[in-house]
mmCIF file of C-alpha atoms in Angstrom:
data_model
loop_
_atom_site.group_PDB
_atom_site.id
_atom_site.type_symbol
_atom_site.label_atom_id
_atom_site.label_comp_id
_atom_site.label_asym_id
_atom_site.label_seq_id
_atom_site.Cartn_x
_atom_site.Cartn_y
_atom_site.Cartn_z
ATOM 1 C CA LEU A 1 -71.977 183.523 86.629
ATOM 2 C CA GLU A 2 -70.633 180.605 88.610
ATOM 3 C CA GLY A 3 -72.810 180.937 91.707
ATOM 4 C CA PRO A 4 -75.014 178.180 93.099
ATOM 5 C CA THR A 5 -78.614 177.576 92.075
ATOM 6 C CA ALA A 6 -81.090 176.928 94.876
ATOM 7 C CA PHE A 7 -84.630 175.573 94.731
ATOM 8 C CA PHE A 8 -86.928 176.410 97.649
ATOM 9 C CA LYS A 9 -90.452 175.433 98.581
ATOM 10 C CA VAL A 10 -92.341 178.599 99.524
ATOM 11 C CA SER A 11 -95.159 178.351 102.079
ATOM 12 C CA ASN A 12 -97.202 180.428 104.543
ATOM 13 C CA VAL A 13 -97.155 183.508 102.311
ATOM 14 C CA VAL A 14 -98.804 186.611 103.771
ATOM 15 C CA THR A 15 -98.781 189.617 101.451
ATOM 16 C CA SER A 16 -98.111 193.124 102.717
ATOM 17 C CA GLY A 17 -101.745 194.153 102.424
ATOM 18 C CA LYS A 18 -102.936 191.428 104.815
ATOM 19 C CA ILE A 19 -100.547 192.256 107.668
ATOM 20 C CA PRO A 20 -102.368 194.217 110.401
ATOM 21 C CA GLY A 21 -100.686 197.481 111.407
ATOM 22 C CA LYS A 22 -98.119 197.200 108.643
ATOM 23 C CA GLY A 23 -95.965 200.093 107.516
ATOM 24 C CA ASN A 24 -95.052 201.220 104.049
ATOM 25 C CA ALA A 25 -91.668 200.189 102.686
ATOM 26 C CA THR A 26 -89.376 202.844 101.277
ATOM 27 C CA LYS A 27 -86.813 202.502 98.502
ATOM 28 C CA HIS A 28 -83.928 202.257 100.993
ATOM 29 C CA VAL A 29 -81.694 199.176 100.858
ATOM 30 C CA PRO A 30 -82.445 197.128 104.004
ATOM 31 C CA GLU A 31 -79.972 195.811 106.528
ATOM 32 C CA LEU A 32 -79.716 192.000 106.552
ATOM 33 C CA VAL A 33 -80.036 189.706 109.545
ATOM 34 C CA LEU A 34 -79.045 186.084 108.907
ATOM 35 C CA ASN A 35 -79.792 184.038 112.007
ATOM 36 C CA GLY A 36 -79.176 180.337 112.675
ATOM 37 C CA PHE A 37 -77.098 179.351 109.627
ATOM 38 C CA GLY A 38 -74.422 177.510 111.606
ATOM 39 C CA THR A 39 -73.565 174.404 109.585
ATOM 40 C CA ARG A 40 -71.400 174.256 106.474
ATOM 41 C CA LEU A 41 -74.516 174.063 104.281
ATOM 42 C CA GLY A 42 -76.104 176.812 106.377
ATOM 43 C CA HIS A 43 -73.162 179.135 105.726
ATOM 44 C CA ARG A 44 -73.455 178.426 102.000
ATOM 45 C CA VAL A 45 -77.214 179.138 101.958
ATOM 46 C CA GLY A 46 -76.767 182.212 104.175
ATOM 47 C CA ARG A 47 -74.196 183.674 101.798
ATOM 48 C CA PHE A 48 -76.494 182.831 98.881
ATOM 49 C CA LEU A 49 -79.418 184.692 100.492
ATOM 50 C CA GLY A 50 -77.172 187.586 101.465
ATOM 51 C CA SER A 51 -75.993 187.970 97.885
ATOM 52 C CA LEU A 52 -79.560 188.734 96.762
ATOM 53 C CA PHE A 53 -79.279 192.201 98.353
ATOM 54 C CA PRO A 54 -76.784 195.006 97.707
ATOM 55 C CA HIS A 55 -74.053 195.241 100.350
ATOM 56 C CA ASN A 56 -74.531 198.941 101.031
ATOM 57 C CA ALA A 57 -77.364 199.110 103.559
ATOM 58 C CA GLU A 58 -78.962 202.543 103.872
ATOM 59 C CA PHE A 59 -79.344 202.906 107.618
ATOM 60 C CA GLN A 60 -81.466 206.085 107.456
ATOM 61 C CA GLY A 61 -84.337 203.940 106.090
ATOM 62 C CA ARG A 62 -84.222 201.779 109.277
ATOM 63 C CA GLN A 63 -85.398 198.701 107.350
ATOM 64 C CA VAL A 64 -84.313 195.147 108.119
ATOM 65 C CA ALA A 65 -84.727 191.966 106.072
ATOM 66 C CA THR A 66 -84.492 188.946 108.393
ATOM 67 C CA PHE A 67 -83.749 185.362 107.359
ATOM 68 C CA HIS A 68 -84.187 183.165 110.436
ATOM 69 C CA ASN A 69 -83.309 179.461 110.135
ATOM 70 C CA GLN A 70 -85.083 177.178 112.578
ATOM 71 C CA ARG A 71 -85.403 173.410 112.126
ATOM 72 C CA ASP A 72 -84.384 173.740 108.427
ATOM 73 C CA TYR A 73 -87.189 176.219 107.716
ATOM 74 C CA ILE A 74 -86.135 179.746 106.775
ATOM 75 C CA PHE A 75 -88.572 182.388 108.032
ATOM 76 C CA VAL A 76 -88.398 185.608 106.024
ATOM 77 C CA ARG A 77 -89.600 188.914 107.516
ATOM 78 C CA HIS A 78 -89.248 192.558 106.504
ATOM 79 C CA HIS A 79 -89.363 195.124 109.327
ATOM 80 C CA ARG A 80 -88.693 198.741 110.125
ATOM 81 C CA TYR A 81 -87.353 199.665 113.529
ATOM 82 C CA VAL A 82 -88.824 202.743 115.166
ATOM 83 C CA PHE A 83 -87.407 204.684 118.106
ATOM 84 C CA GLU A 84 -89.866 206.261 120.538
ATOM 85 C CA GLU A 85 -89.431 208.270 123.693
ATOM 86 C CA GLY A 86 -90.631 206.366 126.718
ATOM 87 C CA LYS A 87 -91.745 207.569 130.132
ATOM 88 C CA GLU A 88 -89.755 210.148 132.025
ATOM 89 C CA GLN A 89 -87.625 208.596 134.753
ATOM 90 C CA LYS A 90 -85.828 210.126 137.721
ATOM 91 C CA SER A 91 -82.297 208.929 138.420
ATOM 92 C CA ASP A 92 -80.434 208.735 141.731
ATOM 93 C CA LYS A 93 -79.438 212.401 141.511
ATOM 94 C CA ASN A 94 -83.018 213.638 140.834
ATOM 95 C CA VAL A 95 -82.225 214.260 137.178
ATOM 96 C CA ALA A 96 -85.161 213.603 134.857
ATOM 97 C CA SER A 97 -84.370 211.750 131.650
ATOM 98 C CA LYS A 98 -86.503 210.145 128.995
ATOM 99 C CA LYS A 99 -85.795 206.555 128.129
ATOM 100 C CA MET A 100 -85.720 205.600 124.441
ATOM 101 C CA LYS A 101 -87.684 202.546 123.320
ATOM 102 C CA ALA A 102 -87.246 200.611 120.120
ATOM 103 C CA ARG A 103 -90.068 198.679 118.470
ATOM 104 C CA LEU A 104 -90.534 196.803 115.206
ATOM 105 C CA GLN A 105 -93.121 197.539 112.552
ATOM 106 C CA GLU A 106 -93.623 194.775 109.994
ATOM 107 C CA LEU A 107 -93.589 195.899 106.373
ATOM 108 C CA GLY A 108 -94.221 192.553 104.694
ATOM 109 C CA PRO A 109 -94.436 190.289 102.895
ATOM 110 C CA ARG A 110 -93.747 187.343 105.206
ATOM 111 C CA PHE A 111 -93.161 183.762 104.101
ATOM 112 C CA THR A 112 -91.335 180.528 104.880
ATOM 113 C CA LEU A 113 -88.725 178.776 102.719
ATOM 114 C CA LYS A 114 -87.650 175.120 102.751
ATOM 115 C CA LEU A 115 -84.524 174.263 100.770
ATOM 116 C CA ARG A 116 -85.171 171.381 98.347
ATOM 117 C CA TRP A 117 -81.856 171.309 96.493
ATOM 118 C CA LEU A 118 -78.674 173.259 95.895
ATOM 119 C CA GLN A 119 -76.868 172.877 92.592
ATOM 120 C CA LEU A 120 -73.315 173.939 91.727
ATOM 121 C CA GLY A 121 -73.115 176.654 89.077
ATOM 122 C CA THR A 122 -76.076 177.783 87.040
ATOM 123 C CA PHE A 123 -79.144 175.592 86.562
ATOM 124 C CA ASP A 124 -78.539 172.601 84.283
ATOM 125 C CA THR A 125 -81.088 169.750 84.131
ATOM 126 C CA LYS A 126 -78.909 167.306 82.183
ATOM 127 C CA PHE A 127 -75.374 167.738 83.452
ATOM 128 C CA GLY A 128 -75.864 169.783 86.618
ATOM 129 C CA GLU A 129 -73.954 168.683 89.707
ATOM 130 C CA TYR A 130 -76.076 168.792 92.851
ATOM 131 C CA GLU A 131 -74.299 169.964 95.968
ATOM 132 C CA TRP A 132 -77.177 168.990 98.258
ATOM 133 C CA ILE A 133 -80.631 167.392 97.769
ATOM 134 C CA HIS A 134 -83.314 167.088 100.413
ATOM 135 C CA LYS A 135 -84.462 163.464 100.504
ATOM 136 C CA ARG A 136 -87.671 163.442 102.503
ATOM 137 C CA LYS A 137 -87.880 159.758 103.482
ATOM 138 C CA GLU A 138 -84.247 159.551 104.595
ATOM 139 C CA MET A 139 -83.632 162.993 106.056
ATOM 140 C CA ASP A 140 -86.891 163.630 107.904
ATOM 141 C CA SER A 141 -86.739 160.430 109.963
ATOM 142 C CA SER A 142 -85.030 162.163 112.914
ATOM 143 C CA ARG A 143 -86.582 165.185 114.624
ATOM 144 C CA ARG A 144 -83.229 166.074 116.184
ATOM 145 C CA LYS A 145 -80.950 166.319 113.147
ATOM 146 C CA PHE A 146 -81.044 169.422 110.987
ATOM 147 C CA HIS A 147 -78.998 170.274 107.925
ATOM 148 C CA LEU A 148 -79.030 174.063 107.722
#
């Protein structure tokens, strides 16, 4: 029980029922996509988010949980990928073949996370050691520097 404790601000929540054309999630364990966690803090947060899911993805369910970091905001999406047969095409040797297409179907929910602080070990208000704290006045002054 020595993992980090993270505090996030959650915004832009859209529940599964409000997503147009959404699919129904199954009980399969999704694959994880962690995108854009390049800094040292980003690696730490990416591993933290990855540890929330079991490490044995069930590929037959074709479900993907995506954590996309952009400008220190983490966009969370849950999709299913679907394979469909496309139009029939003729090749150079007059052989007809069908091209496979892949598309995404959102399962939901979708939301955005903003890391506020990361604390070493389990949560402790009195003696907890903070690994990283987002200080709005100091850290948001530059639009070009990002921390995750």
